[in-house]
mmCIF file with all atom_site columns, C-alpha atoms and ligand atoms in Angstrom:
data_model
loop_
_atom_site.group_PDB
_atom_site.id
_atom_site.type_symbol
_atom_site.label_atom_id
_atom_site.label_alt_id
_atom_site.label_comp_id
_atom_site.label_asym_id
_atom_site.label_entity_id
_atom_site.label_seq_id
_atom_site.pdbx_PDB_ins_code
_atom_site.Cartn_x
_atom_site.Cartn_y
_atom_site.Cartn_z
_atom_site.occupancy
_atom_site.B_iso_or_equiv
_atom_site.pdbx_formal_charge
_atom_site.auth_seq_id
_atom_site.auth_comp_id
_atom_site.auth_asym_id
_atom_site.auth_atom_id
_atom_site.pdbx_PDB_model_num
ATOM   1   C CA  . MET A 1 1   ? -5.257  22.681  12.207  1.00 0.00 ? 13  MET A CA  1
ATOM   2   C CA  . SER A 1 2   ? -2.680  20.608  10.283  1.00 0.00 ? 14  SER A CA  1
ATOM   3   C CA  . VAL A 1 3   ? -0.855  22.112  7.326   1.00 0.00 ? 15  VAL A CA  1
ATOM   4   C CA  . TRP A 1 4   ? -1.386  18.749  5.577   1.00 0.00 ? 16  TRP A CA  1
ATOM   5   C CA  . GLU A 1 5   ? -4.381  17.704  3.508   1.00 0.00 ? 17  GLU A CA  1
ATOM   6   C CA  . VAL A 1 6   ? -5.200  14.593  1.458   1.00 0.00 ? 18  VAL A CA  1
ATOM   7   C CA  . ARG A 1 7   ? -5.686  15.017  -2.268  1.00 0.00 ? 19  ARG A CA  1
ATOM   8   C CA  . MET A 1 8   ? -6.304  12.526  -5.102  1.00 0.00 ? 20  MET A CA  1
ATOM   9   C CA  . SER A 1 9   ? -3.780  12.147  -7.916  1.00 0.00 ? 21  SER A CA  1
ATOM   10  C CA  . ASN A 1 10  ? -6.047  11.768  -10.953 1.00 0.00 ? 22  ASN A CA  1
ATOM   11  C CA  . SER A 1 11  ? -3.158  10.567  -13.117 1.00 0.00 ? 23  SER A CA  1
ATOM   12  C CA  . LYS A 1 12  ? -2.351  7.744   -10.698 1.00 0.00 ? 24  LYS A CA  1
ATOM   13  C CA  . GLY A 1 13  ? -5.768  7.296   -9.097  1.00 0.00 ? 25  GLY A CA  1
ATOM   14  C CA  . LEU A 1 14  ? -4.031  7.331   -5.738  1.00 0.00 ? 26  LEU A CA  1
ATOM   15  C CA  . PRO A 1 15  ? -4.300  9.563   -2.700  1.00 0.00 ? 27  PRO A CA  1
ATOM   16  C CA  . TYR A 1 16  ? -1.339  11.783  -1.739  1.00 0.00 ? 28  TYR A CA  1
ATOM   17  C CA  . PHE A 1 17  ? -0.494  14.206  1.074   1.00 0.00 ? 29  PHE A CA  1
ATOM   18  C CA  . PHE A 1 18  ? -0.156  17.939  0.266   1.00 0.00 ? 30  PHE A CA  1
ATOM   19  C CA  . ASN A 1 19  ? 1.518   20.441  2.604   1.00 0.00 ? 31  ASN A CA  1
ATOM   20  C CA  . THR A 1 20  ? -0.437  23.683  2.173   1.00 0.00 ? 32  THR A CA  1
ATOM   21  C CA  . GLU A 1 21  ? 2.493   25.718  3.562   1.00 0.00 ? 33  GLU A CA  1
ATOM   22  C CA  . THR A 1 22  ? 5.487   24.233  1.749   1.00 0.00 ? 34  THR A CA  1
ATOM   23  C CA  . LYS A 1 23  ? 3.358   23.086  -1.259  1.00 0.00 ? 35  LYS A CA  1
ATOM   24  C CA  . GLN A 1 24  ? 5.188   19.739  -0.947  1.00 0.00 ? 36  GLN A CA  1
ATOM   25  C CA  . SER A 1 25  ? 3.385   16.558  -2.167  1.00 0.00 ? 37  SER A CA  1
ATOM   26  C CA  . VAL A 1 26  ? 4.251   13.105  -0.806  1.00 0.00 ? 38  VAL A CA  1
ATOM   27  C CA  . TRP A 1 27  ? 2.757   9.651   -1.342  1.00 0.00 ? 39  TRP A CA  1
ATOM   28  C CA  . ASP A 1 28  ? 3.417   8.458   2.176   1.00 0.00 ? 40  ASP A CA  1
ATOM   29  C CA  . PRO A 1 29  ? 1.491   9.665   5.199   1.00 0.00 ? 41  PRO A CA  1
ATOM   30  C CA  . PRO A 1 30  ? 3.744   12.290  6.923   1.00 0.00 ? 42  PRO A CA  1
ATOM   31  C CA  . SER A 1 31  ? 5.671   10.400  9.608   1.00 0.00 ? 43  SER A CA  1
ATOM   32  C CA  . GLU A 1 32  ? 5.064   13.169  12.157  1.00 0.00 ? 44  GLU A CA  1
ATOM   33  C CA  . LEU A 1 33  ? 1.323   12.448  12.059  1.00 0.00 ? 45  LEU A CA  1
ATOM   34  C CA  . SER A 1 34  ? -0.329  9.616   13.997  1.00 0.00 ? 46  SER A CA  1
ATOM   35  C CA  . LYS A 1 35  ? -2.704  7.255   12.151  1.00 0.00 ? 47  LYS A CA  1
ATOM   36  C CA  . GLU A 1 36  ? -5.551  9.076   13.932  1.00 0.00 ? 48  GLU A CA  1
ATOM   37  C CA  . GLU A 1 37  ? -4.306  12.479  12.718  1.00 0.00 ? 49  GLU A CA  1
ATOM   38  C CA  . VAL A 1 38  ? -3.906  11.141  9.158   1.00 0.00 ? 50  VAL A CA  1
ATOM   39  C CA  . GLU A 1 39  ? -7.473  9.832   9.151   1.00 0.00 ? 51  GLU A CA  1
ATOM   40  C CA  . ASN A 1 40  ? -8.756  13.243  10.340  1.00 0.00 ? 52  ASN A CA  1
ATOM   41  C CA  . LEU A 1 41  ? -6.901  15.349  7.774   1.00 0.00 ? 53  LEU A CA  1
ATOM   42  C CA  . PRO A 1 42  ? -8.997  17.462  5.368   1.00 0.00 ? 54  PRO A CA  1
ATOM   43  C CA  . GLY A 1 43  ? -9.815  15.199  2.416   1.00 0.00 ? 55  GLY A CA  1
ATOM   44  C CA  . ALA A 1 44  ? -8.966  11.977  4.281   1.00 0.00 ? 56  ALA A CA  1
ATOM   45  C CA  . LYS A 1 45  ? -12.565 10.729  4.551   1.00 0.00 ? 57  LYS A CA  1
ATOM   46  C CA  . GLU A 1 46  ? -13.045 11.387  0.852   1.00 0.00 ? 58  GLU A CA  1
ATOM   47  C CA  . HIS A 1 47  ? -9.745  10.040  -0.501  1.00 0.00 ? 59  HIS A CA  1
ATOM   48  C CA  . LEU A 1 48  ? -8.276  7.525   1.953   1.00 0.00 ? 60  LEU A CA  1
ATOM   49  C CA  . SER A 1 49  ? -9.688  4.016   1.914   1.00 0.00 ? 61  SER A CA  1
ATOM   50  C CA  . SER A 1 50  ? -11.583 3.457   5.145   1.00 0.00 ? 62  SER A CA  1
ATOM   51  C CA  . GLY A 1 51  ? -9.025  1.784   7.396   1.00 0.00 ? 63  GLY A CA  1
ATOM   52  C CA  . ALA A 1 52  ? -9.480  -0.500  10.371  1.00 0.00 ? 64  ALA A CA  1
ATOM   53  C CA  . GLY A 1 53  ? -13.060 -0.701  11.565  1.00 0.00 ? 65  GLY A CA  1
ATOM   54  C CA  . GLY A 1 54  ? -14.592 0.837   8.461   1.00 0.00 ? 66  GLY A CA  1
ATOM   55  C CA  . GLU A 1 55  ? -17.225 -1.387  6.876   1.00 0.00 ? 67  GLU A CA  1
ATOM   56  C CA  . GLY A 1 56  ? -16.487 -0.221  3.334   1.00 0.00 ? 68  GLY A CA  1
ATOM   57  C CA  . ARG A 1 57  ? -19.208 0.395   0.758   1.00 0.00 ? 69  ARG A CA  1
ATOM   58  C CA  . PRO A 1 58  ? -20.947 -2.151  -1.491  1.00 0.00 ? 70  PRO A CA  1
ATOM   59  C CA  . GLY A 1 59  ? -18.605 -3.227  -4.302  1.00 0.00 ? 71  GLY A CA  1
ATOM   60  C CA  . GLN A 1 60  ? -15.521 -2.638  -2.159  1.00 0.00 ? 72  GLN A CA  1
ATOM   61  C CA  . VAL A 1 61  ? -12.988 -5.122  -0.839  1.00 0.00 ? 73  VAL A CA  1
ATOM   62  C CA  . ARG A 1 62  ? -10.406 -4.802  1.914   1.00 0.00 ? 74  ARG A CA  1
ATOM   63  C CA  . ALA A 1 63  ? -6.910  -6.122  1.305   1.00 0.00 ? 75  ALA A CA  1
ATOM   64  C CA  . SER A 1 64  ? -3.392  -6.180  2.655   1.00 0.00 ? 76  SER A CA  1
ATOM   65  C CA  . HIS A 1 65  ? -0.262  -6.685  0.623   1.00 0.00 ? 77  HIS A CA  1
ATOM   66  C CA  . LEU A 1 66  ? 3.447   -7.372  0.912   1.00 0.00 ? 78  LEU A CA  1
ATOM   67  C CA  . LEU A 1 67  ? 5.324   -5.400  -1.735  1.00 0.00 ? 79  LEU A CA  1
ATOM   68  C CA  . VAL A 1 68  ? 8.924   -5.992  -2.828  1.00 0.00 ? 80  VAL A CA  1
ATOM   69  C CA  . LYS A 1 69  ? 10.113  -3.190  -5.091  1.00 0.00 ? 81  LYS A CA  1
ATOM   70  C CA  . HIS A 1 70  ? 12.885  -3.496  -7.687  1.00 0.00 ? 82  HIS A CA  1
ATOM   71  C CA  . SER A 1 71  ? 14.991  -1.259  -9.930  1.00 0.00 ? 83  SER A CA  1
ATOM   72  C CA  . GLY A 1 72  ? 12.158  -1.039  -12.467 1.00 0.00 ? 84  GLY A CA  1
ATOM   73  C CA  . SER A 1 73  ? 9.572   0.070   -9.889  1.00 0.00 ? 85  SER A CA  1
ATOM   74  C CA  . ARG A 1 74  ? 7.730   3.359   -10.519 1.00 0.00 ? 86  ARG A CA  1
ATOM   75  C CA  . ARG A 1 75  ? 9.322   4.695   -7.305  1.00 0.00 ? 87  ARG A CA  1
ATOM   76  C CA  . PRO A 1 76  ? 12.387  2.493   -6.492  1.00 0.00 ? 88  PRO A CA  1
ATOM   77  C CA  . SER A 1 77  ? 12.595  3.809   -2.922  1.00 0.00 ? 89  SER A CA  1
ATOM   78  C CA  . SER A 1 78  ? 10.825  3.014   0.317   1.00 0.00 ? 90  SER A CA  1
ATOM   79  C CA  . TRP A 1 79  ? 10.829  3.530   4.101   1.00 0.00 ? 91  TRP A CA  1
ATOM   80  C CA  . LYS A 1 80  ? 13.190  0.531   4.196   1.00 0.00 ? 92  LYS A CA  1
ATOM   81  C CA  . GLU A 1 81  ? 15.649  1.329   1.431   1.00 0.00 ? 93  GLU A CA  1
ATOM   82  C CA  . GLU A 1 82  ? 16.310  4.749   -0.068  1.00 0.00 ? 94  GLU A CA  1
ATOM   83  C CA  . ASN A 1 83  ? 17.636  3.446   -3.395  1.00 0.00 ? 95  ASN A CA  1
ATOM   84  C CA  . ILE A 1 84  ? 16.284  0.029   -4.432  1.00 0.00 ? 96  ILE A CA  1
ATOM   85  C CA  . THR A 1 85  ? 18.546  -1.594  -7.033  1.00 0.00 ? 97  THR A CA  1
ATOM   86  C CA  . ARG A 1 86  ? 17.560  -5.297  -6.902  1.00 0.00 ? 98  ARG A CA  1
ATOM   87  C CA  . SER A 1 87  ? 16.346  -6.823  -10.176 1.00 0.00 ? 99  SER A CA  1
ATOM   88  C CA  . GLN A 1 88  ? 12.749  -7.949  -10.682 1.00 0.00 ? 100 GLN A CA  1
ATOM   89  C CA  . ASP A 1 89  ? 13.917  -11.583 -10.614 1.00 0.00 ? 101 ASP A CA  1
ATOM   90  C CA  . GLU A 1 90  ? 15.635  -11.005 -7.277  1.00 0.00 ? 102 GLU A CA  1
ATOM   91  C CA  . ALA A 1 91  ? 12.462  -9.351  -5.960  1.00 0.00 ? 103 ALA A CA  1
ATOM   92  C CA  . VAL A 1 92  ? 10.403  -12.380 -7.019  1.00 0.00 ? 104 VAL A CA  1
ATOM   93  C CA  . GLU A 1 93  ? 12.854  -14.748 -5.297  1.00 0.00 ? 105 GLU A CA  1
ATOM   94  C CA  . ILE A 1 94  ? 12.636  -12.710 -2.082  1.00 0.00 ? 106 ILE A CA  1
ATOM   95  C CA  . LEU A 1 95  ? 8.844   -12.699 -2.233  1.00 0.00 ? 107 LEU A CA  1
ATOM   96  C CA  . ARG A 1 96  ? 8.806   -16.477 -2.868  1.00 0.00 ? 108 ARG A CA  1
ATOM   97  C CA  . GLY A 1 97  ? 10.689  -16.841 0.396   1.00 0.00 ? 109 GLY A CA  1
ATOM   98  C CA  . TYR A 1 98  ? 8.037   -14.853 2.267   1.00 0.00 ? 110 TYR A CA  1
ATOM   99  C CA  . GLN A 1 99  ? 5.288   -16.834 0.508   1.00 0.00 ? 111 GLN A CA  1
ATOM   100 C CA  . GLU A 1 100 ? 6.857   -20.061 1.829   1.00 0.00 ? 112 GLU A CA  1
ATOM   101 C CA  . GLN A 1 101 ? 7.092   -18.644 5.372   1.00 0.00 ? 113 GLN A CA  1
ATOM   102 C CA  . ILE A 1 102 ? 3.485   -17.431 5.305   1.00 0.00 ? 114 ILE A CA  1
ATOM   103 C CA  . GLY A 1 103 ? 1.888   -20.625 4.011   1.00 0.00 ? 115 GLY A CA  1
ATOM   104 C CA  . GLY A 1 104 ? -1.756  -19.752 4.782   1.00 0.00 ? 116 GLY A CA  1
ATOM   105 C CA  . ASP A 1 105 ? -1.069  -17.971 8.068   1.00 0.00 ? 117 ASP A CA  1
ATOM   106 C CA  . THR A 1 106 ? -2.640  -14.485 7.895   1.00 0.00 ? 118 THR A CA  1
ATOM   107 C CA  . LYS A 1 107 ? -0.979  -13.411 11.178  1.00 0.00 ? 119 LYS A CA  1
ATOM   108 C CA  . LYS A 1 108 ? 2.411   -14.293 9.681   1.00 0.00 ? 120 LYS A CA  1
ATOM   109 C CA  . PHE A 1 109 ? 1.436   -12.336 6.552   1.00 0.00 ? 121 PHE A CA  1
ATOM   110 C CA  . ALA A 1 110 ? 0.887   -9.161  8.609   1.00 0.00 ? 122 ALA A CA  1
ATOM   111 C CA  . GLU A 1 111 ? 4.134   -9.703  10.555  1.00 0.00 ? 123 GLU A CA  1
ATOM   112 C CA  . LEU A 1 112 ? 6.226   -10.095 7.396   1.00 0.00 ? 124 LEU A CA  1
ATOM   113 C CA  . ALA A 1 113 ? 4.435   -7.195  5.650   1.00 0.00 ? 125 ALA A CA  1
ATOM   114 C CA  . LYS A 1 114 ? 5.178   -4.930  8.628   1.00 0.00 ? 126 LYS A CA  1
ATOM   115 C CA  . GLU A 1 115 ? 8.855   -5.878  8.620   1.00 0.00 ? 127 GLU A CA  1
ATOM   116 C CA  . HIS A 1 116 ? 9.557   -6.244  4.895   1.00 0.00 ? 128 HIS A CA  1
ATOM   117 C CA  . SER A 1 117 ? 6.941   -4.548  2.663   1.00 0.00 ? 129 SER A CA  1
ATOM   118 C CA  . ASP A 1 118 ? 8.281   -1.653  0.570   1.00 0.00 ? 130 ASP A CA  1
ATOM   119 C CA  . CYS A 1 119 ? 4.871   0.061   0.795   1.00 0.00 ? 131 CYS A CA  1
ATOM   120 C CA  . SER A 1 120 ? 4.144   2.695   3.434   1.00 0.00 ? 132 SER A CA  1
ATOM   121 C CA  . SER A 1 121 ? 1.158   0.518   4.431   1.00 0.00 ? 133 SER A CA  1
ATOM   122 C CA  . HIS A 1 122 ? 3.760   -1.761  6.103   1.00 0.00 ? 134 HIS A CA  1
ATOM   123 C CA  . ALA A 1 123 ? 3.101   0.251   9.277   1.00 0.00 ? 135 ALA A CA  1
ATOM   124 C CA  . HIS A 1 124 ? -0.382  -1.289  9.295   1.00 0.00 ? 136 HIS A CA  1
ATOM   125 C CA  . GLY A 1 125 ? 0.726   -4.840  8.509   1.00 0.00 ? 137 GLY A CA  1
ATOM   126 C CA  . GLY A 1 126 ? 0.157   -4.125  4.826   1.00 0.00 ? 138 GLY A CA  1
ATOM   127 C CA  . ASP A 1 127 ? -3.495  -3.155  5.322   1.00 0.00 ? 139 ASP A CA  1
ATOM   128 C CA  . LEU A 1 128 ? -4.724  -0.838  2.547   1.00 0.00 ? 140 LEU A CA  1
ATOM   129 C CA  . GLY A 1 129 ? -8.238  -0.475  3.949   1.00 0.00 ? 141 GLY A CA  1
ATOM   130 C CA  . PHE A 1 130 ? -11.312 -0.758  1.718   1.00 0.00 ? 142 PHE A CA  1
ATOM   131 C CA  . PHE A 1 131 ? -11.208 0.187   -1.937  1.00 0.00 ? 143 PHE A CA  1
ATOM   132 C CA  . GLY A 1 132 ? -13.402 -0.114  -4.979  1.00 0.00 ? 144 GLY A CA  1
ATOM   133 C CA  . ARG A 1 133 ? -12.608 -0.866  -8.587  1.00 0.00 ? 145 ARG A CA  1
ATOM   134 C CA  . GLY A 1 134 ? -10.762 1.961   -10.352 1.00 0.00 ? 146 GLY A CA  1
ATOM   135 C CA  . GLN A 1 135 ? -8.684  2.940   -7.319  1.00 0.00 ? 147 GLN A CA  1
ATOM   136 C CA  . MET A 1 136 ? -5.665  0.631   -7.487  1.00 0.00 ? 148 MET A CA  1
ATOM   137 C CA  . GLN A 1 137 ? -3.397  -0.358  -10.371 1.00 0.00 ? 149 GLN A CA  1
ATOM   138 C CA  . LYS A 1 138 ? -5.326  -2.833  -12.532 1.00 0.00 ? 150 LYS A CA  1
ATOM   139 C CA  . PRO A 1 139 ? -3.277  -6.015  -11.888 1.00 0.00 ? 151 PRO A CA  1
ATOM   140 C CA  . PHE A 1 140 ? -3.631  -5.383  -8.158  1.00 0.00 ? 152 PHE A CA  1
ATOM   141 C CA  . GLU A 1 141 ? -7.361  -4.644  -8.414  1.00 0.00 ? 153 GLU A CA  1
ATOM   142 C CA  . ASP A 1 142 ? -7.967  -7.801  -10.476 1.00 0.00 ? 154 ASP A CA  1
ATOM   143 C CA  . ALA A 1 143 ? -6.054  -9.924  -7.964  1.00 0.00 ? 155 ALA A CA  1
ATOM   144 C CA  . ALA A 1 144 ? -7.858  -8.468  -4.933  1.00 0.00 ? 156 ALA A CA  1
ATOM   145 C CA  . PHE A 1 145 ? -11.333 -8.720  -6.499  1.00 0.00 ? 157 PHE A CA  1
ATOM   146 C CA  . GLY A 1 146 ? -10.546 -12.258 -7.657  1.00 0.00 ? 158 GLY A CA  1
ATOM   147 C CA  . LEU A 1 147 ? -9.931  -13.476 -4.109  1.00 0.00 ? 159 LEU A CA  1
ATOM   148 C CA  . GLU A 1 148 ? -12.365 -14.622 -1.433  1.00 0.00 ? 160 GLU A CA  1
ATOM   149 C CA  . PRO A 1 149 ? -11.961 -13.031 2.004   1.00 0.00 ? 161 PRO A CA  1
ATOM   150 C CA  . GLY A 1 150 ? -9.055  -14.783 3.780   1.00 0.00 ? 162 GLY A CA  1
ATOM   151 C CA  . GLN A 1 151 ? -7.497  -15.938 0.518   1.00 0.00 ? 163 GLN A CA  1
ATOM   152 C CA  . MET A 1 152 ? -3.983  -14.942 -0.640  1.00 0.00 ? 164 MET A CA  1
ATOM   153 C CA  . SER A 1 153 ? -2.881  -14.375 -4.223  1.00 0.00 ? 165 SER A CA  1
ATOM   154 C CA  . ASP A 1 154 ? 0.149   -15.811 -5.914  1.00 0.00 ? 166 ASP A CA  1
ATOM   155 C CA  . ILE A 1 155 ? 2.860   -13.274 -6.787  1.00 0.00 ? 167 ILE A CA  1
ATOM   156 C CA  . ILE A 1 156 ? 1.542   -10.450 -8.986  1.00 0.00 ? 168 ILE A CA  1
ATOM   157 C CA  . SER A 1 157 ? 3.381   -7.594  -10.683 1.00 0.00 ? 169 SER A CA  1
ATOM   158 C CA  . THR A 1 158 ? 2.424   -3.901  -10.953 1.00 0.00 ? 170 THR A CA  1
ATOM   159 C CA  . ASP A 1 159 ? 4.377   -0.763  -11.848 1.00 0.00 ? 171 ASP A CA  1
ATOM   160 C CA  . SER A 1 160 ? 5.218   -0.542  -8.119  1.00 0.00 ? 172 SER A CA  1
ATOM   161 C CA  . GLY A 1 161 ? 6.911   -3.945  -7.897  1.00 0.00 ? 173 GLY A CA  1
ATOM   162 C CA  . VAL A 1 162 ? 5.868   -7.497  -7.051  1.00 0.00 ? 174 VAL A CA  1
ATOM   163 C CA  . HIS A 1 163 ? 3.213   -8.212  -4.448  1.00 0.00 ? 175 HIS A CA  1
ATOM   164 C CA  . LEU A 1 164 ? 1.474   -10.854 -2.428  1.00 0.00 ? 176 LEU A CA  1
ATOM   165 C CA  . VAL A 1 165 ? -2.148  -9.829  -1.877  1.00 0.00 ? 177 VAL A CA  1
ATOM   166 C CA  . LEU A 1 166 ? -4.349  -11.004 1.002   1.00 0.00 ? 178 LEU A CA  1
ATOM   167 C CA  . ARG A 1 167 ? -8.049  -10.146 0.797   1.00 0.00 ? 179 ARG A CA  1
ATOM   168 C CA  . THR A 1 168 ? -9.343  -9.551  4.317   1.00 0.00 ? 180 THR A CA  1
ATOM   169 C CA  . ALA A 1 169 ? -12.964 -8.467  3.777   1.00 0.00 ? 181 ALA A CA  1
HETATM 170 C C1  . 4DH B 2 .   ? -2.141  2.737   -2.430  1.00 0.00 ? 8   4DH B C1  1
HETATM 171 N N1  . 4DH B 2 .   ? -1.420  2.988   -1.187  1.00 0.00 ? 8   4DH B N1  1
HETATM 172 N N2  . 4DH B 2 .   ? -2.057  2.995   -0.015  1.00 0.00 ? 8   4DH B N2  1
HETATM 173 C C2  . 4DH B 2 .   ? -1.140  3.224   0.952   1.00 0.00 ? 8   4DH B C2  1
HETATM 174 C C3  . 4DH B 2 .   ? -1.458  3.258   2.370   1.00 0.00 ? 8   4DH B C3  1
HETATM 175 C C4  . 4DH B 2 .   ? -2.701  2.811   2.811   1.00 0.00 ? 8   4DH B C4  1
HETATM 176 C C5  . 4DH B 2 .   ? -3.017  2.830   4.164   1.00 0.00 ? 8   4DH B C5  1
HETATM 177 C C6  . 4DH B 2 .   ? -2.097  3.304   5.109   1.00 0.00 ? 8   4DH B C6  1
HETATM 178 C C7  . 4DH B 2 .   ? -0.853  3.786   4.665   1.00 0.00 ? 8   4DH B C7  1
HETATM 179 C C8  . 4DH B 2 .   ? -0.532  3.758   3.308   1.00 0.00 ? 8   4DH B C8  1
HETATM 180 C C9  . 4DH B 2 .   ? 0.130   3.374   0.363   1.00 0.00 ? 8   4DH B C9  1
HETATM 181 C C10 . 4DH B 2 .   ? -0.083  3.211   -1.003  1.00 0.00 ? 8   4DH B C10 1
HETATM 182 C C11 . 4DH B 2 .   ? 0.941   3.270   -2.066  1.00 0.00 ? 8   4DH B C11 1
HETATM 183 O O1  . 4DH B 2 .   ? 0.658   3.562   -3.217  1.00 0.00 ? 8   4DH B O1  1
HETATM 184 N N3  . 4DH B 2 .   ? 2.193   2.962   -1.682  1.00 0.00 ? 8   4DH B N3  1
HETATM 185 C C12 . 4DH B 2 .   ? 3.298   2.919   -2.640  1.00 0.00 ? 8   4DH B C12 1
HETATM 186 C C13 . 4DH B 2 .   ? 3.551   1.450   -3.062  1.00 0.00 ? 8   4DH B C13 1
HETATM 187 C C14 . 4DH B 2 .   ? 2.301   0.759   -3.550  1.00 0.00 ? 8   4DH B C14 1
HETATM 188 N N4  . 4DH B 2 .   ? 1.986   0.574   -4.844  1.00 0.00 ? 8   4DH B N4  1
HETATM 189 C C15 . 4DH B 2 .   ? 0.805   -0.090  -4.878  1.00 0.00 ? 8   4DH B C15 1
HETATM 190 C C16 . 4DH B 2 .   ? 0.014   -0.550  -5.948  1.00 0.00 ? 8   4DH B C16 1
HETATM 191 C C17 . 4DH B 2 .   ? -1.185  -1.199  -5.673  1.00 0.00 ? 8   4DH B C17 1
HETATM 192 C C18 . 4DH B 2 .   ? -1.599  -1.381  -4.351  1.00 0.00 ? 8   4DH B C18 1
HETATM 193 C C19 . 4DH B 2 .   ? -0.812  -0.932  -3.283  1.00 0.00 ? 8   4DH B C19 1
HETATM 194 C C20 . 4DH B 2 .   ? 0.393   -0.283  -3.561  1.00 0.00 ? 8   4DH B C20 1
HETATM 195 N N5  . 4DH B 2 .   ? 1.339   0.271   -2.752  1.00 0.00 ? 8   4DH B N5  1
HETATM 196 C C21 . 4DH B 2 .   ? 4.572   3.406   -1.982  1.00 0.00 ? 8   4DH B C21 1
HETATM 197 O O2  . 4DH B 2 .   ? 4.605   3.487   -0.735  1.00 0.00 ? 8   4DH B O2  1
HETATM 198 O O3  . 4DH B 2 .   ? 5.542   3.654   -2.742  1.00 0.00 ? 8   4DH B O3  1
#
């Protein structure tokens, strides 16, 4: 029985991980847990988007993203860089570079997201699983729901940073 459980942050509309022993809350899946263990945590089925293999529910989309954070990001820290100080303009320039490399190649998208995305979903090639409206920050939701499956957005901005979004289902 894991000491971790998945809860929903109502203020942010995002799932987080709560340690019932230490009472610690973290956004990122605890690194000591495998993807399988994360998906079987109490609350995971209810709060985590259905990941690989899930069909999702009507009105849901599945998307991946490549996030570059900057100094103005809600949480200017990531698995890659503890203290992110780049400006938003620098973040956009970096993301433009990835956009050029990706072209329309979805395999390349996943490779670059895994290596460079400042989101903890990098470990899954940027895959966020299925989600419905009301779950993600609005600019991200609008971009994802405005794409056809297989289509990639231009650069969009949220409180988390700047993103490229790829709708996958
Ligand atoms: C919304 N979300 N899902 C995951 C996720 C999903 C599947 C597997 C692992 C992590 C991580 C996150 C998340 O909020 N990550 C944040 C960054 C971030 N901010 C976002 C805003 C909109 C969509 C995705 C976003 N990711 C972080 O790591 O600081």
